[in-house]
Coordinates of C-alpha atoms (C1' of nucleotides) in Angstrom, one line a residue:
Chain A
M26 CA -20.4 -15.9 7.4
E27 CA -19.8 -19.1 7.1
D28 CA -22.0 -19.4 4.2
I29 CA -19.9 -16.9 2.2
K30 CA -17.9 -17.4 -0.9
V31 CA -15.8 -15.4 -2.7
T32 CA -14.3 -16.1 -5.9
L33 CA -11.2 -14.2 -7.5
Q34 CA -11.9 -12.5 -10.9
D35 CA -9.7 -12.6 -13.9
R36 CA -8.3 -15.7 -12.1
E37 CA -6.5 -16.8 -15.3
L38 CA -4.6 -13.5 -16.0
W39 CA -3.6 -13.7 -12.0
R40 CA -2.3 -17.2 -12.5
K41 CA -0.3 -15.9 -15.6
F42 CA 1.3 -12.8 -13.8
H43 CA 1.8 -15.7 -10.8
E44 CA 3.8 -18.0 -12.9
A45 CA 6.0 -15.6 -13.8
G46 CA 6.3 -13.9 -10.5
T47 CA 3.8 -10.8 -9.7
E48 CA 5.4 -7.6 -9.4
M49 CA 3.6 -4.4 -8.8
I50 CA 4.8 -0.9 -8.8
I51 CA 4.6 1.3 -6.2
T52 CA 5.3 4.9 -6.8
K53 CA 5.2 8.4 -4.4
A54 CA 2.1 9.4 -6.1
G55 CA 0.3 5.7 -5.7
R56 CA -0.1 3.3 -8.5
R57 CA -2.9 0.9 -9.0
M58 CA -2.5 -2.7 -8.8
F59 CA -2.7 -4.7 -12.4
P60 CA -4.2 -7.3 -12.3
S61 CA -6.9 -5.3 -10.1
F62 CA -8.6 -7.2 -7.1
K63 CA -11.7 -8.1 -8.2
V64 CA -14.0 -11.0 -6.6
K65 CA -17.2 -12.2 -6.9
V66 CA -19.4 -12.8 -3.8
S67 CA -22.3 -15.2 -3.0
G68 CA -24.0 -16.9 0.2
M69 CA -24.4 -13.6 1.8
D70 CA -27.6 -12.7 4.0
P71 CA -29.2 -10.5 0.9
K72 CA -30.4 -8.3 3.8
A73 CA -27.5 -7.8 6.1
K74 CA -24.9 -5.1 5.7
Y75 CA -21.4 -5.8 5.1
I76 CA -18.3 -3.9 4.6
L77 CA -15.6 -5.4 2.2
L78 CA -12.2 -4.1 2.6
V79 CA -8.6 -5.3 1.4
D80 CA -5.3 -5.1 3.2
I81 CA -1.9 -6.3 1.8
I82 CA 0.3 -7.8 4.5
P83 CA 4.1 -8.8 4.3
A84 CA 4.5 -12.4 2.9
D85 CA 7.5 -13.0 4.6
G86 CA 10.6 -11.4 6.4
H87 CA 12.8 -10.9 3.3
R88 CA 14.0 -8.3 1.2
Y89 CA 14.4 -9.3 -2.5
K90 CA 16.5 -8.6 -5.3
F91 CA 15.9 -9.6 -9.0
S92 CA 19.5 -11.4 -9.9
E93 CA 20.1 -13.2 -13.1
C94 CA 16.6 -13.1 -14.0
K95 CA 15.1 -14.6 -10.7
W96 CA 14.1 -13.2 -7.6
V97 CA 16.5 -13.8 -4.6
V98 CA 16.5 -13.3 -1.0
A99 CA 18.5 -10.4 -0.6
G100 CA 18.3 -9.6 3.5
Q101 CA 15.7 -9.0 6.0
A102 CA 12.7 -7.4 5.5
E103 CA 12.7 -3.7 6.3
P104 CA 10.6 -3.1 9.2
A105 CA 7.0 -3.6 8.5
T106 CA 5.3 -0.4 6.9
P107 CA 2.1 1.2 8.6
S108 CA -0.5 -1.1 7.2
R109 CA -3.7 0.7 5.9
L110 CA -6.9 -0.9 5.1
Y111 CA -8.6 -0.1 1.5
V112 CA -12.3 0.0 2.2
H113 CA -14.4 -0.6 -0.7
P114 CA -16.3 2.5 -1.3
D115 CA -19.8 1.0 -1.2
S116 CA -19.0 -0.1 2.2
P117 CA -21.3 -0.6 3.9
A118 CA -23.8 -2.2 1.5
V119 CA -26.3 -5.2 1.9
G120 CA -25.4 -8.5 1.0
A121 CA -27.6 -8.5 -2.4
H122 CA -25.8 -5.5 -3.6
W123 CA -22.1 -7.3 -3.1
M124 CA -23.5 -10.1 -4.8
R125 CA -24.9 -8.7 -7.7
Q126 CA -21.7 -8.2 -9.4
T127 CA -18.3 -8.3 -9.4
V128 CA -16.9 -6.4 -6.8
S129 CA -13.8 -4.5 -8.0
F130 CA -11.2 -3.0 -5.7
Q131 CA -9.5 -1.4 -9.1
K132 CA -9.1 1.9 -7.2
L133 CA -6.7 0.4 -4.6
K134 CA -3.3 2.1 -5.0
L135 CA 0.0 1.2 -3.6
T136 CA 2.8 3.8 -2.4
N137 CA 6.6 3.6 -1.1
N138 CA 5.6 6.8 0.6
H139 CA 6.0 6.4 4.0
L140 CA 3.9 9.7 4.9
D141 CA 1.3 9.3 2.0
P142 CA -1.3 11.8 2.6
F143 CA -3.6 9.9 0.2
G144 CA -4.7 6.8 2.3
H145 CA -3.0 4.4 -0.6
I146 CA -1.4 1.4 0.8
I147 CA 1.9 2.0 2.0
L148 CA 4.8 -0.6 0.7
N149 CA 8.2 -1.2 0.8
S150 CA 9.8 -1.8 -2.0
M151 CA 11.5 -5.4 -3.4
H152 CA 9.4 -7.2 -0.7
K153 CA 6.7 -9.8 -0.8
F154 CA 3.3 -9.3 -0.2
Q155 CA -0.5 -10.9 -0.2
P156 CA -3.5 -9.0 -0.4
R157 CA -6.5 -10.1 1.6
L158 CA -10.2 -9.6 1.5
H159 CA -11.9 -9.1 4.6
I160 CA -15.8 -9.1 4.5
L161 CA -17.2 -7.7 8.1
K162 CA -20.8 -7.4 9.1
A163 CA -21.8 -4.1 9.5
D164 CA -23.8 -3.3 12.4
A165 CA -27.2 -1.6 12.8
N166 CA -25.7 1.8 12.6
D167 CA -23.7 1.1 9.4
S168 CA -20.5 1.3 11.7
F169 CA -17.9 -0.8 10.8
G170 CA -18.7 -2.9 13.5
S171 CA -18.4 -3.9 16.4
Q172 CA -22.2 -5.4 17.2
S173 CA -22.1 -8.3 15.1
G174 CA -18.3 -8.6 15.0
A175 CA -18.4 -11.5 12.3
F176 CA -15.9 -11.3 9.6
C177 CA -14.1 -13.7 7.5
T178 CA -11.0 -13.3 5.5
H179 CA -10.2 -14.6 2.1
V180 CA -6.5 -14.9 0.5
F181 CA -5.6 -15.8 -3.1
R182 CA -2.4 -16.8 -3.3
E183 CA -2.1 -16.0 -6.7
T184 CA -2.4 -12.6 -6.1
A185 CA 0.9 -12.4 -4.3
F186 CA 3.3 -10.1 -5.5
I187 CA 6.7 -8.4 -5.0
S188 CA 6.6 -4.7 -5.0
V189 CA 8.9 -2.8 -7.3
T190 CA 9.6 0.9 -8.3
S191 CA 10.1 -0.3 -11.9
Y192 CA 9.7 -3.8 -13.5
Q193 CA 12.2 -6.2 -12.8
N194 CA 11.3 -9.4 -15.0
H195 CA 10.4 -8.3 -18.9
R196 CA 8.1 -11.0 -18.6
I197 CA 5.9 -9.2 -16.3
T198 CA 6.3 -6.0 -18.1
R199 CA 5.2 -7.9 -21.2
L200 CA 2.0 -9.2 -19.5
K201 CA 1.2 -5.9 -18.0
I202 CA 1.3 -4.2 -21.7
E203 CA -0.6 -6.8 -23.0
N204 CA -3.4 -6.7 -20.7
N205 CA -3.7 -3.4 -19.2
P206 CA -5.9 -1.3 -21.5
F207 CA -3.9 1.9 -20.1
A208 CA -1.0 0.4 -21.4
K209 CA -2.1 0.2 -24.9
G210 CA 0.5 2.7 -25.8
F211 CA 3.0 -0.1 -25.6
R212 CA 1.9 -2.7 -27.5
G213 CA 3.4 -3.7 -30.6
G214 CA 1.5 -4.0 -34.0
D215 CA 0.2 -7.2 -34.4
E216 CA -1.7 -8.6 -37.8
S217 CA -4.8 -9.0 -35.8
N218 CA -4.7 -5.5 -34.8
L219 CA -5.8 -3.4 -37.6
R220 CA -4.3 -0.4 -36.1
G221 CA -1.3 -1.7 -37.0
P222 CA 2.4 -1.0 -35.5
R223 CA 3.0 2.2 -34.3
P224 CA 4.0 3.2 -30.7
F225 CA 7.4 3.9 -29.7
G226 CA 7.4 5.8 -33.0
Y227 CA 8.9 8.7 -31.8
V228 CA 11.9 10.2 -30.4
P229 CA 11.9 9.7 -26.7
H230 CA 12.0 13.3 -25.0
S231 CA 14.3 14.8 -27.7
K232 CA 17.3 13.3 -25.8
G233 CA 17.0 9.7 -27.6
N234 CA 19.4 8.1 -29.7
I235 CA 19.0 4.9 -31.6
S236 CA 19.9 2.9 -29.0
T237 CA 16.8 4.1 -26.8
F238 CA 14.8 3.3 -30.0
R239 CA 14.1 -0.3 -28.6
G240 CA 10.6 0.2 -28.7
V241 CA 10.5 0.9 -32.1
I242 CA 12.9 -2.0 -33.1
F243 CA 11.6 -4.3 -31.1
S244 CA 8.1 -4.1 -31.6
S245 CA 8.0 -3.9 -35.0
P246 CA 5.6 -6.4 -36.6
H247 CA 8.6 -8.7 -37.6
L248 CA 9.2 -9.6 -34.2
G249 CA 5.9 -9.9 -33.0
R250 CA 4.6 -8.4 -29.8
L251 CA 4.9 -11.2 -27.8
R252 CA 8.5 -12.1 -29.0
S253 CA 11.1 -11.7 -26.1
E254 CA 12.6 -8.2 -26.6
P255 CA 16.6 -7.8 -25.2
Y256 CA 15.4 -5.8 -22.6
R257 CA 17.6 -5.5 -19.9
H258 CA 17.7 -9.0 -18.4
G259 CA 18.1 -10.7 -21.5
N260 CA 16.6 -14.3 -21.9
S261 CA 17.6 -17.6 -20.0
G262 CA 16.1 -19.8 -22.3
L263 CA 14.0 -21.2 -19.4
P264 CA 10.7 -22.6 -19.9
A265 CA 7.9 -21.1 -18.0
N266 CA 6.6 -22.3 -14.4
S267 CA 4.0 -24.5 -14.3
W268 CA 1.4 -23.0 -11.8
N269 CA 0.3 -25.0 -8.9
P270 CA -3.4 -25.0 -9.4
E271 CA -3.3 -26.1 -5.6
E272 CA -3.0 -22.5 -4.6
S273 CA -6.0 -21.1 -4.3
M274 CA -7.6 -19.5 -0.9
S275 CA -8.0 -19.8 2.4
R276 CA -10.2 -17.6 5.1
S277 CA -10.4 -17.4 8.4
S278 CA -13.1 -15.5 10.5
G279 CA -13.8 -14.5 13.8
S280 CA -14.9 -11.1 15.4
P281 CA -13.3 -7.7 14.2
G282 CA -14.7 -5.0 15.9
L283 CA -13.8 -1.3 15.4
L284 CA -14.0 0.7 12.4
G285 CA -16.0 3.5 11.3
H286 CA -18.8 5.3 9.3
R287 CA -18.4 5.8 5.9
S288 CA -20.4 7.7 3.0
R289 CA -21.7 6.1 0.3
H290 CA -20.2 6.0 -3.0
R291 CA -21.3 5.2 -6.2
D292 CA -19.7 5.4 -9.6
S293 CA -21.7 7.6 -12.4
S294 CA -22.3 4.5 -14.0
G295 CA -23.7 2.9 -10.7
A296 CA -21.0 -0.1 -10.8
W297 CA -18.9 -0.9 -8.2
E298 CA -16.3 1.0 -8.2
S299 CA -14.8 -0.3 -11.5
G300 CA -17.4 1.8 -13.4
R301 CA -17.2 -0.4 -16.7
K302 CA -17.2 -3.9 -15.7
Q303 CA -14.3 -5.3 -17.5
S304 CA -12.6 -8.4 -17.7
H305 CA -9.4 -8.9 -18.6
S306 CA -9.1 -11.9 -20.3
A307 CA -6.6 -14.0 -21.4
T308 CA -5.3 -13.1 -24.6
L309 CA -2.0 -14.1 -24.3
P310 CA -0.7 -17.2 -25.9
P311 CA 1.1 -19.7 -24.0
A312 CA 5.0 -18.7 -22.9
G313 CA 5.9 -21.7 -24.9
G314 CA 8.2 -20.7 -27.7
V315 CA 9.0 -17.6 -26.1
R316 CA 12.5 -18.2 -24.2
D317 CA 12.2 -15.6 -21.3
C318 CA 13.6 -15.2 -18.0
L319 CA 12.2 -17.7 -15.4
C320 CA 11.5 -15.8 -12.3
V321 CA 12.0 -18.5 -9.8
T322 CA 10.6 -17.1 -6.6
P323 CA 12.1 -18.8 -3.4
S324 CA 9.5 -20.7 -1.4
Y325 CA 9.4 -19.6 2.2
E326 CA 8.2 -21.1 4.9
S327 CA 5.5 -19.3 7.4
S328 CA 6.7 -16.9 9.5
G329 CA 4.6 -16.5 12.0
A330 CA 4.9 -12.7 13.2
M331 CA 4.0 -10.1 10.4
G332 CA 4.4 -6.8 11.2
F333 CA 1.1 -4.6 11.4
A334 CA 1.3 -1.2 13.7
E335 CA -1.7 0.5 12.5
T336 CA -4.4 0.6 10.1
C337 CA -5.7 3.2 7.9
A338 CA -8.8 3.1 6.3
Y339 CA -8.8 4.4 2.4
V340 CA -12.6 5.0 1.4
G341 CA -12.5 6.0 -1.9
A342 CA -14.1 7.9 -4.3
E343 CA -15.8 10.9 -2.7
G344 CA -12.4 12.2 -1.8
V345 CA -9.8 10.7 0.2
R346 CA -11.3 9.3 3.7
G347 CA -8.0 8.2 5.1
S348 CA -8.2 7.5 9.0
T349 CA -5.8 6.1 11.2
W350 CA -6.3 4.0 13.9
P351 CA -4.4 3.4 17.0
L352 CA -1.5 1.6 17.3
M353 CA -1.2 -2.0 18.4
D354 CA 0.7 -1.8 21.1
T355 CA 1.8 -5.3 21.1
Y356 CA 1.7 -8.1 19.1
P357 CA 0.5 -10.9 18.6
K358 CA -2.5 -10.4 21.3
D359 CA -5.7 -11.0 20.9
R360 CA -7.2 -8.2 23.1
V361 CA -6.8 -4.6 22.0
Q362 CA -7.5 -1.1 23.2
P363 CA -11.2 -0.6 23.6
E364 CA -11.4 1.2 20.7
I365 CA -15.1 1.7 19.7
R366 CA -15.0 3.3 16.3
V367 CA -12.8 4.5 13.8
P368 CA -13.3 8.4 13.9
R369 CA -14.2 9.7 10.4
P370 CA -11.2 11.5 8.7
P371 CA -11.4 15.0 8.6
R372 CA -13.7 15.9 5.6
D373 CA -11.4 18.5 4.1
N374 CA -8.0 17.1 5.2
N375 CA -6.4 14.2 3.4
F376 CA -4.1 13.7 5.8
P377 CA -4.5 10.8 8.1
R378 CA -3.7 11.0 11.5
A379 CA 0.2 10.7 12.5
V380 CA 1.1 7.7 13.3
S381 CA 4.1 6.3 14.9
P382 CA 4.0 2.7 13.7
V383 CA 5.0 -0.2 15.7
V384 CA 6.9 -2.4 14.3
T385 CA 6.6 -6.4 14.7
P386 CA 9.9 -7.8 13.0
P387 CA 9.0 -10.9 11.0
G388 CA 10.3 -14.1 12.2
P389 CA 13.7 -15.6 11.4
P390 CA 14.1 -15.5 7.8
S391 CA 13.7 -19.2 6.3
M392 CA 15.7 -20.4 3.7
C393 CA 14.5 -19.9 0.1
P394 CA 15.5 -22.7 -2.3
Q395 CA 15.8 -21.2 -5.7
G396 CA 16.5 -24.1 -7.8
Q397 CA 14.9 -23.9 -11.4
D398 CA 12.3 -26.2 -10.2
P399 CA 9.3 -25.1 -12.1
S400 CA 7.0 -26.2 -9.2
Q401 CA 8.6 -23.7 -7.1
G402 CA 8.4 -21.0 -9.6
G403 CA 6.5 -17.6 -9.7
L404 CA 5.8 -16.0 -6.3
S405 CA 5.1 -18.1 -3.3
P406 CA 4.5 -15.4 -0.9
V407 CA 2.1 -17.1 1.1
P408 CA 2.8 -19.9 3.8
P409 CA 2.9 -23.3 2.6
L410 CA -0.5 -25.2 2.4
P411 CA -1.0 -27.8 5.1
P412 CA 0.0 -31.2 3.5
N413 CA -3.8 -32.3 3.5
S414 CA -6.0 -29.8 5.2
G415 CA -9.0 -31.7 3.6
A416 CA -8.9 -29.3 0.4
Q417 CA -11.5 -30.5 -2.1
D418 CA -11.4 -27.8 -4.6
A419 CA -8.1 -26.7 -5.5
S420 CA -9.3 -24.5 -8.5
A421 CA -12.2 -23.0 -7.4
N422 CA -12.2 -20.3 -5.1
A423 CA -14.0 -21.8 -2.7
S424 CA -13.3 -21.2 1.1
H425 CA -13.5 -23.4 4.0
Y426 CA -12.6 -22.7 7.3
H427 CA -14.7 -20.4 9.0
R428 CA -16.2 -19.2 12.0
E429 CA -19.6 -17.7 13.1
A430 CA -19.6 -14.3 14.6
L431 CA -19.4 -13.6 18.1
S432 CA -20.7 -10.7 19.7
A433 CA -17.5 -8.1 20.6
P434 CA -18.2 -6.8 24.1
H435 CA -18.4 -3.4 23.8
P436 CA -16.5 -1.5 24.7
H437 CA -13.9 -4.3 25.3
R438 CA -13.1 -5.9 22.0
D439 CA -12.5 -9.6 22.5
F440 CA -11.0 -11.5 19.7
P441 CA -11.1 -14.9 19.3
S442 CA -8.6 -17.1 19.9
F443 CA -8.6 -19.6 17.5
T444 CA -7.3 -23.1 17.9
S445 CA -6.2 -24.4 14.5
Q446 CA -3.4 -26.2 14.1
H447 CA -2.4 -24.5 10.8
A448 CA -2.3 -21.0 12.2
L449 CA 0.4 -19.7 10.2
Y450 CA -0.7 -16.2 10.6
Q451 CA -1.3 -14.1 13.3
Y452 CA -2.2 -10.7 12.0
P453 CA -4.0 -7.9 13.5
V454 CA -6.4 -5.9 11.6
G455 CA -7.7 -2.9 12.7
L456 CA -8.6 -3.6 16.2
C457 CA -8.8 -7.1 15.6
T458 CA -6.6 -10.1 15.4
I459 CA -7.3 -12.3 12.5
R460 CA -5.4 -15.6 12.5
A461 CA -5.8 -17.1 8.7
H462 CA -5.9 -20.5 8.9
W463 CA -4.8 -21.8 5.1
T464 CA -5.8 -24.6 4.0
D465 CA -6.1 -26.1 0.6
S466 CA -8.4 -24.9 -1.6
Chain B
dT176 C1' 17.3 2.2 -6.9
dC177 C1' 14.1 5.8 -7.2
dT178 C1' 11.8 9.9 -9.2
dT179 C1' 10.5 12.7 -12.9
dC180 C1' 8.4 13.7 -16.9
dC181 C1' 6.9 11.9 -21.3
dA182 C1' 3.5 10.5 -25.1
dC183 C1' 0.2 7.8 -25.5
dC184 C1' -4.0 6.0 -24.2
dT185 C1' -8.8 4.6 -21.4
dC186 C1' -12.5 6.1 -19.2
Chain C
dC161 C1' -13.7 16.9 -23.9
dG162 C1' -10.3 16.3 -19.6
dA163 C1' -8.7 13.8 -15.8
dG164 C1' -5.9 10.4 -14.9
dG165 C1' -3.5 5.3 -15.9
dT166 C1' 0.3 3.2 -18.6
dG167 C1' 5.9 1.9 -19.1
dG168 C1' 10.1 3.9 -20.7
dA169 C1' 14.1 6.8 -20.4
dA170 C1' 16.8 9.9 -18.4
dG171 C1' 18.8 11.6 -14.5

DNA sequence: TCTTCCACCTC
DNA sequence: CGAGGTGGAAG
């Protein structure tokens, strides 16, 4: 596993969102992330089988509010939601498969419905989250594997976000509209766009009056589609944040244990879930000249404990394959109950097993400076990087820390105890405990 | 704050 | 084509 390298795709786009303070809409029905999480993988054994999965963990112990154009702490976080895993639909697949092209998690959906029956990832609104990628070596039976036990975890800090039920920062709204193909209808006219201005040129629902015609007015070619619009938060006139390129990724690895079979799926296109590969190239001009709200997000200090109660895999495509695993009864803990396999979810039932989440209270809230120091801007949802962990490459998505597989005793699972001085996260995944080691680079 | 519905769009 | 992904507006 130590040779595996993972590169975040659309990194420039992520960076732009991150600068502004990424927000992700969560809805009852489930909403995709945008930008979507896509990676390129190298260094795998071409013939070995791997499972790729994503989880999204609380980034800190705070609840936030968007106040006066910036995100501020608004109290303690809600108890952790039942955490679920999104297993890439191609899992398990051989290394050659994963390395062949971009691996997309674009079908992953976020929901605020704690009783979600679809297997989507459940999040609390107005909280900060950090997606993570886990790569597991599958065992000989294509199970999610206990035999080899090898896994590694990759974290891209620029993919952190705050969950919202409606966008708070219009800068984020604009980035979404400008870059998400599905939001094309909200784009304003543009000289380079031969289609000309058009969207919003309708009376919204029949209830609209002139004051609801913002889109018509403010997406006019005169204003240009990238100008600030007098949306609800107005403008602060603050400059855009500069992004700290040191935020990159880190990883850890160890032995996961558990997990289950899944059936294969392939998009009709044969591509990795995303169907048509699409890069959302960064086409936005720099924020300079656009006077916008600056969202200064408090940085936070690492809080050791992250709530994580149960895990649930969602294996997409062939229908929902949600399943819920037994709860971790304590936390943190290196040994978990000897669950061997994740039972496959019922074929014709989208409902994951009922769970009673174990809630792990986050560590005490840390103070979140809110100055308008641009270097602090954007989301900083991950524990601060250790001062000097020998990072070489802050801009590349190179990963460092790593640990070779050890065989997870069967049926008991042993989880390695890492002894890193930088063990900032201790977070169980499924029946394993992952301790991410945050390193520069 | 959150949900629902809508027109518009991608795929 | 139709299914389904968008943000806005209203409630």
